[in-house]
Amino acid sequence: MTSSDELQKRRSSAVARGVGSVINSYVDSASGGTLTDVDGRRWIDFAAGIAVTNVGNSAPRVVEAVRAQVERFTHTCFMVAPYESYVAVCEQLNALTPGGFEKRSALFNSGAEAVENAVKVARHATGRSAVVVFDHAYHGRTNLTLALTAKNMPYKHRFGPFAGEVYRVPMSYPLRDGGLDGATAATRAIETIEKQVGAENVAALLIEPIQGEGGFVVPAKGFLPALRTWATAAGAVFVADEIQTGFCRTGDWFACQHEGVEPDLVTLAKGMAGGLPLAAVTGRAELMDAVHVGGLGGTYGGNPIACAAALAAIETMRELDLAGAARRIGTVLGDRLRAVAARDPRIAEVRGRGAMLAVEIVTPGTLTPDPSATAAVSAACHAAGLLTLTCGTYGNVLRFLPPLVISDDDLARGLDILDAAFG
Ligand code: PLZ
């Protein structure tokens, strides 16, 4: 088999430099909680392809469903000749997402495309244009979603000008806002909106219930409910971006459920289809159905193979109670991280929920971010065969997103590597 070194050489003269990779090893195969590279090395997976393979890689039901579908038909375009699985995925999403009200869904290919479409729906339904987003937010890499994303490097740098009518307001970030309670942090955000945008101009308030790329920032309790209440009063559409938090990751089907928040629209992707590209906007029927026939779509959105995979992945999550699995993983992982934090003063905070946990790394005794220590710990994990990811506005957050089907054994071995990587 071609080695990773050889592939890396071929890559540098074939693949655009702008597309990066976390590791230089090339994957040969992957299953529940592990990857095997072309050099024969086994990796423990604490990344799940950035919270995608919640049901594991090549999950048995997903493989079977994809195989059956690929033999029946591969693509007709739902806008040309519709098929059942698209409808069935929408039915599942309408039933699973928070809120007992009547819902509709539309399917797309990527998270960014789902976010773009949530903004289209909110603007169309309200007749307003402003979109409110938060500090540290991440919503994608297309032009509109780059405007919604907060961080310059590497996402936005020299890619402007960006779409207009996007307004950024302060997030609740307990470690870095002096521990503001949720209600106070919400008041701060709302005052900014009312002063700088005007409540009556807001089409959508868009928020990740736990921020992903921005650093696994968990807002203080009460922050999301207060914003939800404000959006209702203002006639603005409350959009929860559950692209990274969704599908059992945080120990519930969706992170909003933790505080009983019912968004008007939810954006979904990643975990929903066991690794196949599929995304969705799900929400209030009167908003979704406000758009004229033909106003939403795309060639591949809701591709039949991806829909078959999603139905199988959702069935797997139900059958194996992967929300429960995420809570169990969170307990084991959290206990270990807190034990490491107790002896290592570089860890300012252990945070997250369920199987979406992280540590924020600083210069001891301060809140000064230490991205180089973060990169060094991550590199030590990689050297020992544990795939970890970093994130955060300051690049100083080490995050853990194991597949929810990871075995106790692999989880324990991964944690031993992680523990040792802190020295
Ligand atoms: N919204 C909350 O987490 C994708 C990005 C990786 P796409 N996060 C991983 C990278 O560096 O490109 C994400 C997300 C949230 C939207 C998105 C965008 O989803 O499927 O990557 O377009």
Coordinates of C-alpha atoms in Angstrom, one line a residue, residues 96-287:
L96 CA -37.1 14.6 17.0
T97 CA -36.3 18.3 17.2
P98 CA -37.5 20.3 20.2
G99 CA -41.0 21.9 20.0
G100 CA -44.4 20.2 19.9
F101 CA -45.6 22.6 17.1
E102 CA -46.2 21.7 13.5
K103 CA -42.9 21.6 11.6
R104 CA -41.5 21.3 8.1
S105 CA -38.0 20.4 6.9
A106 CA -35.8 21.0 3.8
L107 CA -32.6 19.0 3.1
F108 CA -29.2 20.3 1.9
N109 CA -25.6 19.1 1.5
S110 CA -23.5 20.9 4.1
G111 CA -23.9 22.7 7.4
A112 CA -23.1 26.0 5.8
E113 CA -25.8 25.5 3.2
A114 CA -28.3 24.7 6.0
V115 CA -27.4 28.0 7.8
E116 CA -27.7 29.9 4.5
N117 CA -31.1 28.5 4.0
A118 CA -32.3 29.2 7.6
V119 CA -31.3 32.8 7.0
K120 CA -33.3 32.8 3.7
V121 CA -36.4 31.4 5.4
A122 CA -36.2 33.8 8.3
R123 CA -35.7 36.9 6.0
H124 CA -38.5 35.8 3.7
A125 CA -40.9 35.0 6.5
T126 CA -40.3 38.2 8.5
G127 CA -39.6 40.6 5.6
R128 CA -36.7 41.9 7.7
S129 CA -33.0 41.7 6.9
A130 CA -30.8 41.8 10.0
V131 CA -29.1 38.7 11.3
V132 CA -27.7 38.7 14.9
V133 CA -24.8 36.4 15.7
F134 CA -22.4 36.1 18.7
D135 CA -18.8 36.5 19.5
H136 CA -16.8 33.3 18.9
A137 CA -19.6 31.9 16.6
Y138 CA -18.8 29.5 13.8
H139 CA -21.4 28.9 11.1
G140 CA -19.5 27.9 8.0
R141 CA -17.2 29.0 5.1
T142 CA -19.4 30.2 2.3
N143 CA -19.7 34.0 1.9
L144 CA -22.8 34.6 4.0
T145 CA -21.7 32.1 6.7
L146 CA -18.2 33.6 6.8
A147 CA -19.9 36.9 7.6
L148 CA -21.7 35.0 10.4
T149 CA -18.5 33.3 11.6
A150 CA -16.4 35.4 14.1
K151 CA -12.8 34.3 13.7
N152 CA -10.5 35.9 11.1
M153 CA -7.7 33.3 10.9
P154 CA -7.9 30.9 9.2
Y155 CA -11.5 31.3 8.1
K156 CA -12.1 34.9 6.9
H157 CA -8.6 36.3 6.3
R158 CA -8.6 38.1 2.9
F159 CA -11.8 36.4 1.7
G160 CA -14.0 39.5 2.1
P161 CA -16.0 41.5 1.4
F162 CA -18.6 39.6 3.3
A163 CA -22.4 39.7 3.1
G164 CA -24.1 42.6 4.9
E165 CA -26.8 43.0 7.5
V166 CA -24.9 40.7 10.0
Y167 CA -24.5 42.1 13.5
R168 CA -22.3 40.5 16.2
V169 CA -23.1 40.8 19.9
P170 CA -21.5 39.5 23.1
M171 CA -21.7 35.9 24.0
S172 CA -22.0 34.4 27.5
Y173 CA -18.6 33.0 28.2
P174 CA -18.4 32.4 31.9
L175 CA -14.6 31.9 32.1
R176 CA -13.9 35.1 30.2
D177 CA -16.8 37.5 31.1
G178 CA -16.2 37.5 34.9
G179 CA -18.8 34.8 35.4
L180 CA -21.8 36.9 34.4
D181 CA -25.0 34.9 35.1
G182 CA -27.1 33.9 32.1
A183 CA -29.8 36.6 32.5
T184 CA -27.2 39.4 32.9
A185 CA -25.2 38.2 29.9
A186 CA -28.5 38.0 27.8
T187 CA -29.4 41.6 28.9
R188 CA -26.0 42.7 27.7
A189 CA -26.5 41.1 24.3
I190 CA -30.1 42.3 24.0
E191 CA -29.1 45.9 24.8
T192 CA -26.5 45.8 22.1
I193 CA -29.1 44.5 19.6
E194 CA -31.6 47.1 20.5
K195 CA -29.1 50.0 20.4
Q196 CA -27.2 48.9 17.3
V197 CA -29.7 47.1 15.2
G198 CA -33.3 47.8 16.5
A199 CA -35.5 44.9 17.5
E200 CA -37.9 45.5 14.7
N201 CA -35.2 45.0 12.1
V202 CA -34.0 41.6 13.3
A203 CA -35.0 38.7 11.0
A204 CA -33.0 36.0 12.9
L205 CA -31.1 35.6 16.0
L206 CA -28.7 32.7 15.2
I207 CA -26.8 30.9 18.0
E208 CA -25.0 27.6 18.7
P209 CA -26.4 26.3 22.0
I210 CA -22.8 25.2 22.8
Q211 CA -20.3 26.8 20.6
G212 CA -18.1 24.4 18.6
E213 CA -15.2 25.8 16.7
G214 CA -15.3 28.9 18.9
G215 CA -14.1 26.9 21.9
F216 CA -16.8 24.6 23.3
V217 CA -18.2 27.7 25.1
V218 CA -21.2 26.7 27.2
P219 CA -23.3 29.8 28.0
A220 CA -24.4 30.4 31.6
K221 CA -27.7 28.9 32.5
G222 CA -30.6 31.1 31.6
F223 CA -28.8 32.8 28.7
L224 CA -30.5 30.8 25.9
P225 CA -34.0 30.9 27.5
A226 CA -33.7 34.7 27.9
L227 CA -32.7 35.2 24.3
R228 CA -35.6 32.8 23.2
T229 CA -38.0 35.0 25.2
W230 CA -36.7 38.2 23.7
A231 CA -36.8 36.8 20.1
T232 CA -40.5 35.9 20.5
A233 CA -41.3 39.4 21.8
A234 CA -39.3 41.0 19.0
G235 CA -40.9 38.9 16.3
A236 CA -37.4 37.6 15.3
V237 CA -36.8 34.0 14.3
F238 CA -34.7 32.2 16.9
V239 CA -32.4 29.8 15.0
A240 CA -30.4 27.2 16.9
D241 CA -27.3 26.0 15.0
E242 CA -27.2 22.4 16.2
I243 CA -24.8 21.3 13.5
Q244 CA -22.1 20.3 15.9
T245 CA -24.2 19.7 19.1
G246 CA -27.0 17.7 17.5
F247 CA -27.8 14.0 17.3
C248 CA -27.1 12.8 20.8
R249 CA -23.6 14.4 21.1
T250 CA -24.4 16.4 24.3
G251 CA -26.4 13.6 26.0
D252 CA -29.8 14.7 24.6
W253 CA -30.9 14.5 21.0
F254 CA -30.3 18.3 20.7
A255 CA -28.4 20.6 23.1
C256 CA -31.3 23.1 23.3
Q257 CA -33.3 20.4 25.2
H258 CA -31.1 20.8 28.2
E259 CA -32.7 24.1 29.1
G260 CA -36.1 23.4 27.5
V261 CA -35.5 25.9 24.7
E262 CA -37.7 25.5 21.6
P263 CA -36.1 27.2 18.6
D264 CA -38.2 28.4 15.7
L265 CA -35.7 26.9 13.2
V266 CA -32.9 24.4 13.8
T267 CA -29.9 23.8 11.4
L268 CA -28.7 20.2 11.3
A269 CA -25.8 18.4 9.6
K270 CA -22.8 16.4 10.7
G271 CA -24.1 13.6 13.0
M272 CA -27.3 13.1 11.1
A273 CA -26.2 10.7 8.3
G274 CA -23.4 8.6 9.8
G275 CA -20.8 10.3 7.6
L276 CA -22.6 11.0 4.4
P277 CA -23.1 14.6 3.4
L278 CA -26.6 15.7 4.4
A279 CA -27.9 18.8 6.2
A280 CA -31.3 20.2 7.1
V281 CA -33.3 23.2 8.2
T282 CA -36.2 22.1 10.4
G283 CA -38.7 24.4 12.1
R284 CA -42.1 26.0 12.4
A285 CA -44.4 25.2 9.5
E286 CA -45.6 28.7 9.1
L287 CA -42.0 30.0 8.6

